PDB file of C-alpha atoms and ligand atoms in Angstrom:
ATOM      1  CA  UNK H  11     160.107  84.130 108.866  1.00  0.00           C
ATOM      2  CA  UNK H  12     157.481  86.863 109.371  1.00  0.00           C
ATOM      3  CA  UNK H  13     158.970  90.324 109.706  1.00  0.00           C
ATOM      4  CA  UNK H  14     157.516  93.487 111.201  1.00  0.00           C
ATOM      5  CA  UNK H  15     158.611  96.862 109.923  1.00  0.00           C
ATOM      6  CA  UNK H  16     158.273  99.592 112.589  1.00  0.00           C
ATOM      7  CA  UNK H  17     158.450 103.331 111.972  1.00  0.00           C
ATOM      8  CA  UNK H  18     159.611 105.233 115.079  1.00  0.00           C
ATOM      9  CA  UNK H  19     158.472 108.869 115.147  1.00  0.00           C
ATOM     10  CA  UNK H  20     159.355 111.772 117.438  1.00  0.00           C
ATOM     11  CA  UNK H  21     158.856 115.508 117.044  1.00  0.00           C
ATOM     12  CA  UNK H  22     162.436 116.590 117.697  1.00  0.00           C
ATOM     13  CA  UNK H  23     166.024 115.523 117.290  1.00  0.00           C
ATOM     14  CA  UNK H  24     166.456 115.681 121.077  1.00  0.00           C
ATOM     15  CA  UNK H  25     163.800 112.988 121.564  1.00  0.00           C
ATOM     16  CA  UNK H  26     165.073 110.805 118.711  1.00  0.00           C
ATOM     17  CA  UNK H  27     168.644 111.074 120.002  1.00  0.00           C
ATOM     18  CA  UNK H  28     167.438 109.584 123.319  1.00  0.00           C
ATOM     19  CA  UNK H  29     165.927 106.624 121.439  1.00  0.00           C
ATOM     20  CA  UNK H  30     169.163 106.024 119.527  1.00  0.00           C
ATOM     21  CA  UNK H  31     171.191 106.246 122.755  1.00  0.00           C
ATOM     22  CA  UNK H  32     168.867 103.718 124.426  1.00  0.00           C
ATOM     23  CA  UNK H  33     169.142 101.283 121.516  1.00  0.00           C
ATOM     24  CA  UNK H  34     172.954 101.680 121.574  1.00  0.00           C
ATOM     25  CA  UNK H  35     173.061 101.140 125.351  1.00  0.00           C
ATOM     26  CA  UNK H  36     171.079  97.905 125.099  1.00  0.00           C
ATOM     27  CA  UNK H  37     173.432  96.535 122.457  1.00  0.00           C
ATOM     28  CA  UNK H  38     172.289  95.179 119.129  1.00  0.00           C
ATOM     29  CA  UNK H  39     169.222  93.181 120.062  1.00  0.00           C
ATOM     30  CA  UNK H  40     167.599  93.480 116.681  1.00  0.00           C
ATOM     31  CA  UNK H  41     166.682  90.220 115.061  1.00  0.00           C
ATOM     32  CA  UNK H  42     165.650  89.419 111.547  1.00  0.00           C
ATOM     33  CA  UNK H  43     161.923  89.682 112.324  1.00  0.00           C
ATOM     34  CA  UNK H  44     162.104  93.403 113.166  1.00  0.00           C
ATOM     35  CA  UNK H  45     163.058  96.302 110.908  1.00  0.00           C
ATOM     36  CA  UNK H  46     163.148  99.748 112.447  1.00  0.00           C
ATOM     37  CA  UNK H  47     163.193 103.077 110.627  1.00  0.00           C
ATOM     38  CA  UNK H  48     162.954 106.559 112.110  1.00  0.00           C
ATOM     39  CA  UNK H  49     161.283 109.886 111.339  1.00  0.00           C
ATOM     40  CA  UNK H  50     161.638 113.261 113.061  1.00  0.00           C
ATOM     41  CA  UNK H  51     158.246 114.768 112.282  1.00  0.00           C
ATOM     42  CA  UNK H  52     158.799 118.363 113.374  1.00  0.00           C
ATOM     43  CA  UNK H  53     156.738 120.094 116.074  1.00  0.00           C
ATOM     44  CA  UNK H  54     152.959 120.427 115.773  1.00  0.00           C
ATOM     45  CA  UNK H  55     150.179 118.644 113.898  1.00  0.00           C
ATOM     46  CA  UNK H  56     150.707 120.271 110.500  1.00  0.00           C
ATOM     47  CA  UNK H  57     154.412 119.379 110.121  1.00  0.00           C
ATOM     48  CA  UNK H  58     153.671 115.960 111.560  1.00  0.00           C
ATOM     49  CA  UNK H  59     150.871 115.209 109.105  1.00  0.00           C
ATOM     50  CA  UNK H  60     152.965 116.344 106.159  1.00  0.00           C
ATOM     51  CA  UNK H  61     156.123 114.452 107.053  1.00  0.00           C
ATOM     52  CA  UNK H  62     154.428 111.246 108.191  1.00  0.00           C
ATOM     53  CA  UNK H  63     152.081 111.007 105.207  1.00  0.00           C
ATOM     54  CA  UNK H  64     155.086 111.574 102.932  1.00  0.00           C
ATOM     55  CA  UNK H  65     157.165 108.727 104.355  1.00  0.00           C
ATOM     56  CA  UNK H  66     154.244 106.286 104.579  1.00  0.00           C
ATOM     57  CA  UNK H  67     153.433 106.999 100.946  1.00  0.00           C
ATOM     58  CA  UNK H  68     157.051 106.292  99.954  1.00  0.00           C
ATOM     59  CA  UNK H  69     157.510 103.251 102.225  1.00  0.00           C
ATOM     60  CA  UNK H  70     154.452 101.007 101.920  1.00  0.00           C
ATOM     61  CA  UNK H  71     156.317  98.165 103.662  1.00  0.00           C
ATOM     62  CA  UNK H  72     155.844  99.851 107.083  1.00  0.00           C
ATOM     63  CA  UNK H  73     153.559  97.735 109.308  1.00  0.00           C
ATOM     64  CA  UNK H  74     153.077  99.984 112.337  1.00  0.00           C
ATOM     65  CA  UNK H  75     154.069 103.334 113.832  1.00  0.00           C
ATOM     66  CA  UNK H  76     155.479 103.929 117.318  1.00  0.00           C
ATOM     67  CA  UNK H  77     155.215 107.604 118.213  1.00  0.00           C
ATOM     68  CA  UNK H  78     157.043 108.741 121.339  1.00  0.00           C
ATOM     69  CA  UNK H  79     158.158 111.902 123.098  1.00  0.00           C
ATOM     70  CA  UNK H  80     157.583 114.242 125.998  1.00  0.00           C
ATOM     71  CA  UNK H  81     154.308 115.715 127.273  1.00  0.00           C
ATOM     72  CA  UNK H  82     152.801 118.084 129.814  1.00  0.00           C
ATOM     73  CA  UNK H  83     150.590 116.480 132.500  1.00  0.00           C
ATOM     74  CA  UNK H  84     147.270 118.066 133.453  1.00  0.00           C
ATOM     75  CA  UNK H  85     147.052 118.840 137.162  1.00  0.00           C
ATOM     76  CA  UNK H  86     143.262 118.487 137.118  1.00  0.00           C
ATOM     77  CA  UNK H  87     141.612 116.098 134.707  1.00  0.00           C
ATOM     78  CA  UNK H  88     138.342 114.796 136.193  1.00  0.00           C
ATOM     79  CA  UNK H  89     139.558 111.228 135.802  1.00  0.00           C
ATOM     80  CA  UNK H  90     140.849 108.801 138.397  1.00  0.00           C
ATOM     81  CA  UNK H  91     144.335 108.764 136.902  1.00  0.00           C
ATOM     82  CA  UNK H  92     146.866 111.544 137.485  1.00  0.00           C
ATOM     83  CA  UNK H  93     150.270 111.625 135.819  1.00  0.00           C
ATOM     84  CA  UNK H  94     153.220 113.152 137.649  1.00  0.00           C
ATOM     85  CA  UNK H  95     156.620 114.446 136.605  1.00  0.00           C
ATOM     86  CA  UNK H  96     158.615 111.818 134.634  1.00  0.00           C
ATOM     87  CA  UNK H  97     155.711 109.338 134.581  1.00  0.00           C
ATOM     88  CA  UNK H  98     155.490 107.252 131.447  1.00  0.00           C
ATOM     89  CA  UNK H  99     152.093 107.344 129.715  1.00  0.00           C
ATOM     90  CA  UNK H 100     150.491 105.254 126.959  1.00  0.00           C
ATOM     91  CA  UNK H 101     147.690 106.748 124.851  1.00  0.00           C
ATOM     92  CA  UNK H 102     144.324 104.991 124.645  1.00  0.00           C
ATOM     93  CA  UNK H 103     142.951 107.771 122.484  1.00  0.00           C
ATOM     94  CA  UNK H 104     144.009 111.153 121.160  1.00  0.00           C
ATOM     95  CA  UNK H 105     141.748 114.199 120.909  1.00  0.00           C
ATOM     96  CA  UNK H 106     142.346 117.448 119.048  1.00  0.00           C
ATOM     97  CA  UNK H 107     141.875 119.709 122.051  1.00  0.00           C
ATOM     98  CA  UNK H 108     141.800 123.135 120.443  1.00  0.00           C
ATOM     99  CA  UNK H 109     139.795 122.360 117.305  1.00  0.00           C
ATOM    100  CA  UNK H 110     136.542 124.282 117.772  1.00  0.00           C
ATOM    101  CA  UNK H 111     135.459 127.600 119.218  1.00  0.00           C
ATOM    102  CA  UNK H 112     137.352 128.907 122.268  1.00  0.00           C
ATOM    103  CA  UNK H 113     134.822 130.194 124.831  1.00  0.00           C
ATOM    104  CA  UNK H 114     135.732 131.505 128.293  1.00  0.00           C
ATOM    105  CA  UNK H 115     135.861 128.097 129.963  1.00  0.00           C
ATOM    106  CA  UNK H 116     135.714 125.474 127.238  1.00  0.00           C
ATOM    107  CA  UNK H 117     136.386 124.667 123.622  1.00  0.00           C
ATOM    108  CA  UNK H 118     132.959 124.446 122.033  1.00  0.00           C
ATOM    109  CA  UNK H 119     132.724 121.887 119.189  1.00  0.00           C
ATOM    110  CA  UNK H 120     131.345 123.066 115.858  1.00  0.00           C
ATOM    111  CA  UNK H 121     127.645 122.512 115.088  1.00  0.00           C
ATOM    112  CA  UNK H 122     126.587 118.982 114.109  1.00  0.00           C
ATOM    113  CA  UNK H 123     126.180 120.056 110.491  1.00  0.00           C
ATOM    114  CA  UNK H 124     129.882 121.004 110.423  1.00  0.00           C
ATOM    115  CA  UNK H 125     131.325 117.600 111.286  1.00  0.00           C
ATOM    116  CA  UNK H 126     135.008 117.376 112.201  1.00  0.00           C
ATOM    117  CA  UNK H 127     137.123 114.405 113.229  1.00  0.00           C
ATOM    118  CA  UNK H 128     138.633 115.253 116.573  1.00  0.00           C
ATOM    119  CA  UNK H 129     138.978 111.916 118.418  1.00  0.00           C
ATOM    120  CA  UNK H 130     141.118 108.949 117.415  1.00  0.00           C
ATOM    121  CA  UNK H 131     141.309 105.613 119.216  1.00  0.00           C
ATOM    122  CA  UNK H 132     144.768 104.040 119.127  1.00  0.00           C
ATOM    123  CA  UNK H 133     145.169 100.397 118.182  1.00  0.00           C
ATOM    124  CA  UNK H 134     144.020  98.285 121.196  1.00  0.00           C
ATOM    125  CA  UNK H 135     146.087  95.226 120.160  1.00  0.00           C
ATOM    126  CA  UNK H 136     149.298  97.210 119.898  1.00  0.00           C
ATOM    127  CA  UNK H 137     148.499  98.995 123.183  1.00  0.00           C
ATOM    128  CA  UNK H 138     148.071  95.638 124.944  1.00  0.00           C
ATOM    129  CA  UNK H 139     151.302  94.320 123.438  1.00  0.00           C
ATOM    130  CA  UNK H 140     153.195  97.425 124.578  1.00  0.00           C
ATOM    131  CA  UNK H 141     151.681  97.152 128.080  1.00  0.00           C
ATOM    132  CA  UNK H 142     152.916  93.571 128.324  1.00  0.00           C
ATOM    133  CA  UNK H 143     156.410  94.484 127.078  1.00  0.00           C
ATOM    134  CA  UNK H 144     156.720  97.333 129.601  1.00  0.00           C
ATOM    135  CA  UNK H 145     155.326  95.121 132.366  1.00  0.00           C
ATOM    136  CA  UNK H 146     157.837  92.376 131.570  1.00  0.00           C
ATOM    137  CA  UNK H 147     160.622  94.990 131.738  1.00  0.00           C
ATOM    138  CA  UNK H 148     159.318  96.271 135.113  1.00  0.00           C
ATOM    139  CA  UNK H 149     158.663  99.696 133.637  1.00  0.00           C
ATOM    140  CA  UNK H 150     155.663 101.421 135.257  1.00  0.00           C
ATOM    141  CA  UNK H 151     153.251 103.410 133.111  1.00  0.00           C
ATOM    142  CA  UNK H 152     149.841 105.077 133.172  1.00  0.00           C
ATOM    143  CA  UNK H 153     147.377 105.087 130.330  1.00  0.00           C
ATOM    144  CA  UNK H 154     144.527 107.313 129.271  1.00  0.00           C
ATOM    145  CA  UNK H 155     143.430 110.094 126.941  1.00  0.00           C
ATOM    146  CA  UNK H 156     146.070 112.355 125.386  1.00  0.00           C
ATOM    147  CA  UNK H 157     145.156 115.838 124.117  1.00  0.00           C
ATOM    148  CA  UNK H 158     146.903 117.321 121.079  1.00  0.00           C
ATOM    149  CA  UNK H 159     147.092 121.107 120.861  1.00  0.00           C
ATOM    150  CA  UNK H 160     148.496 123.569 118.345  1.00  0.00           C
ATOM    151  CA  UNK H 161     149.247 125.993 121.107  1.00  0.00           C
ATOM    152  CA  UNK H 162     150.862 124.517 124.236  1.00  0.00           C
ATOM    153  CA  UNK H 163     149.009 125.517 127.405  1.00  0.00           C
ATOM    154  CA  UNK H 164     151.011 128.144 129.289  1.00  0.00           C
ATOM    155  CA  UNK H 165     148.563 128.719 132.149  1.00  0.00           C
ATOM    156  CA  UNK H 166     147.040 126.519 134.820  1.00  0.00           C
ATOM    157  CA  UNK H 167     143.601 127.805 133.812  1.00  0.00           C
ATOM    158  CA  UNK H 168     143.855 126.489 130.262  1.00  0.00           C
ATOM    159  CA  UNK H 169     145.388 123.228 131.437  1.00  0.00           C
ATOM    160  CA  UNK H 170     142.573 122.598 133.931  1.00  0.00           C
ATOM    161  CA  UNK H 171     140.031 123.473 131.286  1.00  0.00           C
ATOM    162  CA  UNK H 172     141.395 121.020 128.680  1.00  0.00           C
ATOM    163  CA  UNK H 173     142.183 118.328 131.244  1.00  0.00           C
ATOM    164  CA  UNK H 174     138.648 118.402 132.640  1.00  0.00           C
ATOM    165  CA  UNK H 175     136.832 118.830 129.321  1.00  0.00           C
ATOM    166  CA  UNK H 176     138.541 115.820 127.724  1.00  0.00           C
ATOM    167  CA  UNK H 177     139.434 113.810 130.877  1.00  0.00           C
ATOM    168  CA  UNK H 178     142.949 114.178 129.516  1.00  0.00           C
ATOM    169  CA  UNK H 179     145.993 112.709 131.196  1.00  0.00           C
ATOM    170  CA  UNK H 180     148.485 114.893 129.336  1.00  0.00           C
ATOM    171  CA  UNK H 181     148.926 117.173 126.331  1.00  0.00           C
ATOM    172  CA  UNK H 182     151.308 117.183 123.391  1.00  0.00           C
ATOM    173  CA  UNK H 183     151.453 118.695 119.924  1.00  0.00           C
ATOM    174  CA  UNK H 184     151.668 115.773 117.487  1.00  0.00           C
ATOM    175  CA  UNK H 185     149.846 112.654 118.705  1.00  0.00           C
ATOM    176  CA  UNK H 186     146.417 113.154 117.125  1.00  0.00           C
ATOM    177  CA  UNK H 187     148.064 113.928 113.779  1.00  0.00           C
ATOM    178  CA  UNK H 188     150.051 110.681 113.907  1.00  0.00           C
ATOM    179  CA  UNK H 189     146.907 108.743 114.846  1.00  0.00           C
ATOM    180  CA  UNK H 190     144.890 110.368 112.035  1.00  0.00           C
ATOM    181  CA  UNK H 191     147.528 109.703 109.368  1.00  0.00           C
ATOM    182  CA  UNK H 192     147.916 106.089 110.514  1.00  0.00           C
ATOM    183  CA  UNK H 193     144.160 105.647 110.303  1.00  0.00           C
ATOM    184  CA  UNK H 194     144.237 106.975 106.726  1.00  0.00           C
ATOM    185  CA  UNK H 195     146.971 104.447 105.863  1.00  0.00           C
ATOM    186  CA  UNK H 196     145.190 101.644 107.811  1.00  0.00           C
ATOM    187  CA  UNK H 197     148.215 101.207 110.062  1.00  0.00           C
ATOM    188  CA  UNK H 198     148.199 100.426 113.791  1.00  0.00           C
ATOM    189  CA  UNK H 199     149.805 103.132 115.867  1.00  0.00           C
ATOM    190  CA  UNK H 200     151.071 103.349 119.437  1.00  0.00           C
ATOM    191  CA  UNK H 201     151.992 106.458 121.434  1.00  0.00           C
ATOM    192  CA  UNK H 202     154.227 106.592 124.499  1.00  0.00           C
ATOM    193  CA  UNK H 203     155.263 109.802 126.254  1.00  0.00           C
ATOM    194  CA  UNK H 204     157.098 110.810 129.391  1.00  0.00           C
ATOM    195  CA  UNK H 205     155.976 113.819 131.447  1.00  0.00           C
ATOM    196  CA  UNK H 206     158.512 116.659 131.129  1.00  0.00           C
ATOM    197  CA  UNK H 207     156.356 119.307 132.816  1.00  0.00           C
ATOM    198  CA  UNK H 208     153.118 119.884 134.601  1.00  0.00           C
ATOM    199  CA  UNK H 209     150.631 122.091 132.754  1.00  0.00           C
ATOM    200  CA  UNK H 210     150.727 125.164 134.953  1.00  0.00           C
ATOM    201  CA  UNK H 211     151.750 128.801 134.628  1.00  0.00           C
ATOM    202  CA  UNK H 212     154.729 128.573 132.249  1.00  0.00           C
ATOM    203  CA  UNK H 213     157.972 128.190 134.192  1.00  0.00           C
ATOM    204  CA  UNK H 214     160.802 126.554 132.265  1.00  0.00           C
ATOM    205  CA  UNK H 215     162.830 126.189 135.466  1.00  0.00           C
ATOM    206  CA  UNK H 216     160.426 123.395 136.523  1.00  0.00           C
ATOM    207  CA  UNK H 217     160.762 121.418 133.283  1.00  0.00           C
ATOM    208  CA  UNK H 218     162.732 118.162 133.224  1.00  0.00           C
ATOM    209  CA  UNK H 219     163.212 117.968 129.475  1.00  0.00           C
ATOM    210  CA  UNK H 220     166.368 115.858 129.252  1.00  0.00           C
ATOM    211  CA  UNK H 221     165.294 113.251 131.783  1.00  0.00           C
ATOM    212  CA  UNK H 222     161.861 112.979 130.167  1.00  0.00           C
ATOM    213  CA  UNK H 223     163.432 112.558 126.708  1.00  0.00           C
ATOM    214  CA  UNK H 224     165.726 109.860 128.101  1.00  0.00           C
ATOM    215  CA  UNK H 225     162.826 107.961 129.716  1.00  0.00           C
ATOM    216  CA  UNK H 226     160.612 108.255 126.641  1.00  0.00           C
ATOM    217  CA  UNK H 227     163.468 107.127 124.379  1.00  0.00           C
ATOM    218  CA  UNK H 228     164.235 104.188 126.633  1.00  0.00           C
ATOM    219  CA  UNK H 229     160.586 103.068 126.726  1.00  0.00           C
ATOM    220  CA  UNK H 230     160.316 103.361 122.941  1.00  0.00           C
ATOM    221  CA  UNK H 231     163.509 101.306 122.533  1.00  0.00           C
ATOM    222  CA  UNK H 232     162.250  98.587 124.906  1.00  0.00           C
ATOM    223  CA  UNK H 233     158.899  98.401 123.119  1.00  0.00           C
ATOM    224  CA  UNK H 234     160.477  98.385 119.647  1.00  0.00           C
ATOM    225  CA  UNK H 235     162.876  95.630 120.672  1.00  0.00           C
ATOM    226  CA  UNK H 236     160.072  93.539 122.180  1.00  0.00           C
ATOM    227  CA  UNK H 237     157.497  93.799 119.393  1.00  0.00           C
ATOM    228  CA  UNK H 238     156.574  90.405 118.014  1.00  0.00           C
ATOM    229  CA  UNK H 239     156.151  89.830 114.282  1.00  0.00           C
ATOM    230  CA  UNK H 240     152.370  89.610 114.838  1.00  0.00           C
ATOM    231  CA  UNK H 241     150.348  91.489 117.483  1.00  0.00           C
TER     232      UNK H 241
HETATM  233  O1  LIG F 328     158.968 127.399 126.030  1.00  0.00           O
HETATM  234  C1  LIG F 328     157.851 127.074 126.443  1.00  0.00           C
HETATM  235  O2  LIG F 328     157.241 127.711 127.263  1.00  0.00           O
HETATM  236  C2  LIG F 328     157.243 125.807 125.946  1.00  0.00           C
HETATM  237  C3  LIG F 328     155.913 125.521 126.278  1.00  0.00           C
HETATM  238  C4  LIG F 328     155.327 124.327 125.851  1.00  0.00           C
HETATM  239  C5  LIG F 328     156.071 123.427 125.109  1.00  0.00           C
HETATM  240  C6  LIG F 328     157.391 123.755 124.792  1.00  0.00           C
HETATM  241  C7  LIG F 328     158.246 122.822 124.078  1.00  0.00           C
HETATM  242  O3  LIG F 328     159.306 123.130 123.646  1.00  0.00           O
HETATM  243  C8  LIG F 328     157.824 121.428 123.918  1.00  0.00           C
HETATM  244  C9  LIG F 328     157.093 121.145 122.669  1.00  0.00           C
HETATM  245  C10 LIG F 328     157.254 119.697 122.344  1.00  0.00           C
HETATM  246  O4  LIG F 328     157.154 118.858 123.490  1.00  0.00           O
HETATM  247  C11 LIG F 328     155.865 118.309 123.654  1.00  0.00           C
HETATM  248  N1  LIG F 328     155.344 118.930 124.885  1.00  0.00           N
HETATM  249  C12 LIG F 328     155.964 118.833 126.078  1.00  0.00           C
HETATM  250  N2  LIG F 328     155.270 119.450 127.031  1.00  0.00           N
HETATM  251  C13 LIG F 328     154.170 119.972 126.449  1.00  0.00           C
HETATM  252  C14 LIG F 328     153.087 120.736 126.952  1.00  0.00           C
HETATM  253  O5  LIG F 328     152.972 121.057 128.144  1.00  0.00           O
HETATM  254  N3  LIG F 328     152.138 121.114 126.043  1.00  0.00           N
HETATM  255  C15 LIG F 328     152.222 120.760 124.737  1.00  0.00           C
HETATM  256  N4  LIG F 328     153.251 120.041 124.247  1.00  0.00           N
HETATM  257  C16 LIG F 328     154.218 119.641 125.078  1.00  0.00           C
HETATM  258  C17 LIG F 328     155.120 118.610 122.358  1.00  0.00           C
HETATM  259  O6  LIG F 328     154.648 117.426 121.794  1.00  0.00           O
HETATM  260  C18 LIG F 328     156.149 119.271 121.434  1.00  0.00           C
HETATM  261  O7  LIG F 328     156.716 118.352 120.549  1.00  0.00           O
HETATM  262  C19 LIG F 328     157.980 124.937 125.190  1.00  0.00           C
END
């Protein structure tokens, strides 16, 4: 029988705990065609790159990576799709939103003769498979561009700026790093996040961290359990 070996990644223990709880709640639905291992990457692109590259180097049997977690939704994004609190979102692409030169109202890319990789398309086949799995489970989701930042946006001004510049649905701090490392290892990668906060003037009282972790963990568990051996 064909087997698929899935690496589940999340930035924090809180997010990973929600995945484990969701798997436990669903009972043991694992079959012999699916092997799941887990990695807590740490917060931010640098820790994520280091930890993910390390495990993929040591475990060449991994076939794909499912990255999940929480995210902040842009209130203004110049696209037709708007994510709201606790919405589930799938990434079509990831951009490195603060790699460049910060001007008053935009992040200016470097000159053409200083090329940088700042945009990564996630695996379309895996994205379609995940969409079907969520659809079959009656779990609603949105999909679009995710923006990865080193420095989380703590003002509405910066959020509007990044959302509009990149037509971004939401921002996070690890996704582009996961996508870049997977590309280097020629592995398909999927990213699913649940909105824990709107990107506005920082106010922790408005955040719904625990519920967002629970929803993201549940979606990751449903997708992991539904992945076929070939996609
Ligand atoms: O204490 C704060 O003000 C604060 C501001 C932004 C983010 C945090 C976090 O603890 C979350 C970092 C963690 O969660 C993801 N995440 C969730 N919301 C956002 C966001 O609005 N901007 C960037 N990242 C976000 C991120 O992937 C990190 O893993 C605390």
